[in-house]
């Protein structure tokens, strides 16, 4: 009986996304009032044009009759409404497992213990990260990139996007086999993570292509960071998976393209396309090099300082 009561005391309210970019993410409801909406300042931000800036709120209240804590969902009069279990509501006391629909997103209201919360975090990690390298998946990268573009625009900050592709990677698989190819990708993911800062984001786009965005970085700083990644990979002895020669290594190189926000574009998708265009220019010019989407001005070259490292 005491064990059951202890488990009940450990239950905490959370919203779990069942659809959209943040699928499986548990959002703890730690404040007395939690705002849901599209605004950057919302406690639970839902990036959906069908969602109002301030769409709804969840308020923690004490039922004076039962002395039980309740969680009340209130719609702010949003144009597209708020739904609980398929029914449009103005105000509703949430029950464990209720499904809330806001715009095209579905969230479940859950009372989770620590085991449940850790399980949800692990599920989200499996969905949002590449299982080989541990980097973000391309879908999660675009989600983070869109959020960063919105924050940077609001705060008047700059950031840069890197697109990266291993040179002649097919030769690695053909020469050493696919196990070595997979191990090479895994090691490259680790090298990229070690070269970027806390807060930056790196992803595997699939195959031998990688991407990153660097916070608070001007174009010249991003070129320096990209050159650091390029040189680290070029110098690294990559493992060869071969029982007959356990200490054998091989080398690969990488080509990198760079674009900058907002100078090149303020649209996150266009920034990726620009960095990709610069990447293929680096390929055409001989590979194993860094290319910016546009030529740097003398002032940018003179500010060629490494980005801040946390």
Short mmCIF file of N, CA, C and O in Angstrom, two decimals, residues 83 138 180 248:
data_model
loop_
_atom_site.label_atom_id
_atom_site.label_comp_id
_atom_site.label_asym_id
_atom_site.label_seq_id
_atom_site.Cartn_x
_atom_site.Cartn_y
_atom_site.Cartn_z
N UNK A 83 -9.66 20.89 -29.21
CA UNK A 83 -10.48 19.69 -29.13
C UNK A 83 -9.89 18.72 -28.11
O UNK A 83 -8.67 18.56 -28.02
N UNK A 138 17.57 14.04 -40.26
CA UNK A 138 17.33 15.21 -41.11
C UNK A 138 16.03 15.91 -40.73
O UNK A 138 15.95 17.14 -40.73
N UNK A 180 33.11 -1.56 -42.56
CA UNK A 180 34.06 -0.45 -42.43
C UNK A 180 33.40 0.87 -42.82
O UNK A 180 33.62 1.90 -42.17
N UNK A 248 44.57 -2.10 -39.02
CA UNK A 248 44.60 -1.38 -40.29
C UNK A 248 43.68 -0.15 -40.23
O UNK A 248 42.61 -0.17 -39.61
#
